[in-house]
Structure formats: C-alpha cells, structure tokens
PDB file of C-alpha atoms in Angstrom:
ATOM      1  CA  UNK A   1       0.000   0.000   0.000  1.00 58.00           C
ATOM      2  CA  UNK A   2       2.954   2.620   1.063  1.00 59.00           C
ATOM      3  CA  UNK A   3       4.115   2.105  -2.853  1.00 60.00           C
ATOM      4  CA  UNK A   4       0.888   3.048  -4.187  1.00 57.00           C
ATOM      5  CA  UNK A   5       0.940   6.733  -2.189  1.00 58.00           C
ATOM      6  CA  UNK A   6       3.900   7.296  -4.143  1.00 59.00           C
ATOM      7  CA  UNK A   7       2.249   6.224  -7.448  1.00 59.00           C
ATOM      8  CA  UNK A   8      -1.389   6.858  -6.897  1.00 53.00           C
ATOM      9  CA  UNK A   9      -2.565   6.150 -10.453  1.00 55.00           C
ATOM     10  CA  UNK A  10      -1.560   2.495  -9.923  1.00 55.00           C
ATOM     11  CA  UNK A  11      -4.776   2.422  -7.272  1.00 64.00           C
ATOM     12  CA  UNK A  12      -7.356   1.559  -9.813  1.00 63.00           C
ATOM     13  CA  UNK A  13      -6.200  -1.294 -10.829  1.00 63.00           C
ATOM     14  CA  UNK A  14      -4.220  -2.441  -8.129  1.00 69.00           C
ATOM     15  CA  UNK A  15      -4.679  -6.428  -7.254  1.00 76.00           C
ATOM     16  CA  UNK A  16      -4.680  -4.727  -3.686  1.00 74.00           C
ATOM     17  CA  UNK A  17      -8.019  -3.069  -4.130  1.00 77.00           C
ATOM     18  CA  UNK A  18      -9.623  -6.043  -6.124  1.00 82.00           C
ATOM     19  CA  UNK A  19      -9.166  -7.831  -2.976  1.00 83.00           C
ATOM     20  CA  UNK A  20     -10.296  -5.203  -0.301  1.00 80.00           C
ATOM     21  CA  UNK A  21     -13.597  -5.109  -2.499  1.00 84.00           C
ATOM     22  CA  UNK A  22     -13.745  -8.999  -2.610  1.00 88.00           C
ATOM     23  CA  UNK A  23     -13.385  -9.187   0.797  1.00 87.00           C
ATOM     24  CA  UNK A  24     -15.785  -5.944   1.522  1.00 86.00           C
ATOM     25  CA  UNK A  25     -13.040  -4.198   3.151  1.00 82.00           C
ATOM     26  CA  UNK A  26     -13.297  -1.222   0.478  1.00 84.00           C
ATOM     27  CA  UNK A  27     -16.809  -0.710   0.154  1.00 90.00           C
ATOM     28  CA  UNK A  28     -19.518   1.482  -1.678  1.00 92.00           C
ATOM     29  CA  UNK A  29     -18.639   4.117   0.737  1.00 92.00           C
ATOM     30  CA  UNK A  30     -15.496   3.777   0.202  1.00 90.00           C
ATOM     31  CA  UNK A  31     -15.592   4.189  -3.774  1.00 88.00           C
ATOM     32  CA  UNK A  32     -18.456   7.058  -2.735  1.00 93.00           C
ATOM     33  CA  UNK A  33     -15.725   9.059  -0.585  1.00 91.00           C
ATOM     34  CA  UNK A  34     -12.798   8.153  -2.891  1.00 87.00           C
ATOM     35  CA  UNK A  35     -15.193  10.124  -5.965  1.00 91.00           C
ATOM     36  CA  UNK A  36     -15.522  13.078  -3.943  1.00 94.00           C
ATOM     37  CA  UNK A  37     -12.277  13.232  -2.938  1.00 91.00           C
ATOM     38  CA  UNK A  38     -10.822  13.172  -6.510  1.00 88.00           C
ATOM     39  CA  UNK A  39     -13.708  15.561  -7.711  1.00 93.00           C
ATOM     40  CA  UNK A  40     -12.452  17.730  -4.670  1.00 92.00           C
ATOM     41  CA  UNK A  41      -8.640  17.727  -5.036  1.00 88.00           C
ATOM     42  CA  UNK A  42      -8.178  15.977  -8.911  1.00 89.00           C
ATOM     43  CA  UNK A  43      -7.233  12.791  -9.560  1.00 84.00           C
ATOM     44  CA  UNK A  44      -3.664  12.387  -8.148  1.00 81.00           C
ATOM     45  CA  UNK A  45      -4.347  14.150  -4.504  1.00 83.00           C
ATOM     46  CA  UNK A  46      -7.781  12.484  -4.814  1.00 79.00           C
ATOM     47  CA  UNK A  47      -7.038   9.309  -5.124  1.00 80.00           C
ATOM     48  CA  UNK A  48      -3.678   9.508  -2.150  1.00 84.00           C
ATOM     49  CA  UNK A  49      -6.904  10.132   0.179  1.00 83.00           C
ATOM     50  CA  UNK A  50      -8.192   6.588   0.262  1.00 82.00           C
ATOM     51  CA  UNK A  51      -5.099   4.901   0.299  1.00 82.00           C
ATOM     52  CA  UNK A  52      -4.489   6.894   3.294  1.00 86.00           C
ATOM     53  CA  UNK A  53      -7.508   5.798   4.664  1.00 85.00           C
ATOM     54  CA  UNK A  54      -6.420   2.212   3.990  1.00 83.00           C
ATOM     55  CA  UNK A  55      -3.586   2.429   5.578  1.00 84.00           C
ATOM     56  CA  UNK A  56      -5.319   3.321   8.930  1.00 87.00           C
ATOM     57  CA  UNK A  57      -7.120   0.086   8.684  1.00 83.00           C
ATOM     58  CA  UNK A  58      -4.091  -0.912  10.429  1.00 84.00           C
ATOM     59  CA  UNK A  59      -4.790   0.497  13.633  1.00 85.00           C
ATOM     60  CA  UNK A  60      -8.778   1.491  13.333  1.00 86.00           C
ATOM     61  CA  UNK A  61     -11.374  -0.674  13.343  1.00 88.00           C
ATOM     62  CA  UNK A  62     -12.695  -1.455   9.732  1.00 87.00           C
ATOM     63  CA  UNK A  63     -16.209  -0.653  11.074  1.00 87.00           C
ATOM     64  CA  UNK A  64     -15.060   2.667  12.469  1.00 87.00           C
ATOM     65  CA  UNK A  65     -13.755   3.793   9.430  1.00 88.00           C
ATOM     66  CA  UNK A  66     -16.267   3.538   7.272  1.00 90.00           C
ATOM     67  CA  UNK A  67     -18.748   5.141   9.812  1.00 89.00           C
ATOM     68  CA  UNK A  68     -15.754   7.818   9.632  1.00 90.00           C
ATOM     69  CA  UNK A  69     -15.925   7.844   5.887  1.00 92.00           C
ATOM     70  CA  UNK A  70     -19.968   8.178   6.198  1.00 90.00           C
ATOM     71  CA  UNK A  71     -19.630  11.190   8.161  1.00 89.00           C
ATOM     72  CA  UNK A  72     -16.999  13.035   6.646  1.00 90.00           C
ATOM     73  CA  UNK A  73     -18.421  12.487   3.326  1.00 91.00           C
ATOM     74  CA  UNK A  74     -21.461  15.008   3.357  1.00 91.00           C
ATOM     75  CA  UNK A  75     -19.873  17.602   5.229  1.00 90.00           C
ATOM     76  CA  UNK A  76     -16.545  17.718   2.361  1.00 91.00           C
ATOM     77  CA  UNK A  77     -14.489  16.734   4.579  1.00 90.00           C
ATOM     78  CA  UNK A  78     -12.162  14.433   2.329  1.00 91.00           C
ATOM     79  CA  UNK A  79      -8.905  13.941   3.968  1.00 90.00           C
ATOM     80  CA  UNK A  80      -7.759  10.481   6.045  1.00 89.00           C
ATOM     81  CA  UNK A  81      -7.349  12.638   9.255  1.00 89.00           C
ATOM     82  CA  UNK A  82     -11.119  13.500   9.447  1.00 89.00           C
ATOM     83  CA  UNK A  83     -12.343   9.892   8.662  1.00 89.00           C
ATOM     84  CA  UNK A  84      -9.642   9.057  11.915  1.00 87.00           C
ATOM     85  CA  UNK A  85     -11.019  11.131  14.124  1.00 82.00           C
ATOM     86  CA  UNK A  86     -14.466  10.044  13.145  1.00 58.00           C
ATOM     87  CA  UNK A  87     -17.890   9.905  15.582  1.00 52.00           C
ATOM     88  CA  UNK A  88     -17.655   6.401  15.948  1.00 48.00           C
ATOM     89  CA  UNK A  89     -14.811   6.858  18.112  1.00 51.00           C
ATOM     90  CA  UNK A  90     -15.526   5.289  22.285  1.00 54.00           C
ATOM     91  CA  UNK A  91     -15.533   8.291  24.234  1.00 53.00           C
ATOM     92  CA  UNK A  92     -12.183   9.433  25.874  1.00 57.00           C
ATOM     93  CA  UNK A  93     -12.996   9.675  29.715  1.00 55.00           C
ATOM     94  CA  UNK A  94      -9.934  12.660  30.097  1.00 56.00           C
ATOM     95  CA  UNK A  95     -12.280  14.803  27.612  1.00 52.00           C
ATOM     96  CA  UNK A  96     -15.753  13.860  29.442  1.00 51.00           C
ATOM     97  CA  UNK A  97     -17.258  17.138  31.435  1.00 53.00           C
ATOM     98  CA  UNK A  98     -16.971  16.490  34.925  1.00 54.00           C
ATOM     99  CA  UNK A  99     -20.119  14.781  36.873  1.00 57.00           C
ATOM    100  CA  UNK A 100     -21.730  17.160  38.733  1.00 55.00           C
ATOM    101  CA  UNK A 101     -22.548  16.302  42.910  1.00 56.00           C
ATOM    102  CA  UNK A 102     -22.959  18.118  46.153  1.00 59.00           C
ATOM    103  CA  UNK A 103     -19.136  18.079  46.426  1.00 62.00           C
ATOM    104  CA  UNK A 104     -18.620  19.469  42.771  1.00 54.00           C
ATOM    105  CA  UNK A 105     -21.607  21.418  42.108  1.00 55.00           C
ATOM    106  CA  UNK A 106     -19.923  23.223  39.213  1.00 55.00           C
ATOM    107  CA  UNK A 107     -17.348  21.732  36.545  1.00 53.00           C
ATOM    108  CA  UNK A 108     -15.134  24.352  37.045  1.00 51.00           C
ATOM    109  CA  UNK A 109     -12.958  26.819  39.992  1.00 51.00           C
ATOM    110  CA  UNK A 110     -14.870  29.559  41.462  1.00 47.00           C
TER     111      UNK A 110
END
C-alpha cells in the first residue's frame, strides 16, 4: 500500500483493491468518498486520500472507518485525518465534562 501513495494512479487497478472489495473491506462508501475526494482535489491528490484511509485500517477498526468515511463524506471533509477522528470513536474519559454532585456542584474553579 505505502508504494501506491507514491504512485497513486496504480490504485485503480491495483490487485490490492480487487481484494479489499472482494473481501468488503473497500466498500460502496469507500468508492463514494474516494469520488468526492478526486472531484475535490483531482485525480492524483484524490485518489492519495483513500489509500491513506487504507492504511489506517491498520490500527482502526474497519467498522469505524467507514462510519468515519460516512460522516466526513457530506460535510466535504475528504482527507484520512477527518475519517480518523471520526464519531464512531468510544468516548475518551480525560475529555468527558466532569459529573456534577454536592461536592462538585460546578465543573469548574470559582
């Protein structure tokens, strides 16, 4: 995958992305994003996008991502760092508000 970012015209017909569709690990929302993303940045920039994205299927959750590709899609926002930091996400407890109680009454110094 690292080769193709160099040469992303190899992508389209890249043995590579036969398989991820075979396998349903590059899905319609996948191809959906990946068309927006080369209508949004041309066809070379465009089409580095979802190999990025690919590449994070290394570390993320394949269900994550595309729920990250889903929401990044209608809102434009076509790059692999927004479909990382996507909704799907579990919640980070250090970035919850505080719970509020007798002892804390307010989430922050007086």
């Amino acid at each position: 995958m690292e080769t193709l970012l160099r040469k992303p015209g190899a992508l389209p017909g890249a043995t590579a992305l036969e398989q991820a569709r075979q396998t349903g690990r590059f899905t319609p929302i996948h191809d959906a994003w990946w068309s927006a993303a080369r209508k949004a940045h041309g066809d070379k920039e465009g089409t580095k996008a979802p190999i990025e994205v690919l590449l994070l299927h290394r570390r993320i959750p394949h269900e994550h991502l595309v729920a990250g590709l889903a929401a990044s899609l209608p809102v434009g926002a076509l790059t692999a760092d927004a479909v990382a930091w996507r909704p799907a996400r579990p919640p980070n407890p250090m970035m919850m508000p505080p719970r509020l109680s007798p002892r804390n009454p307010l989430p922050w110094p007086r």
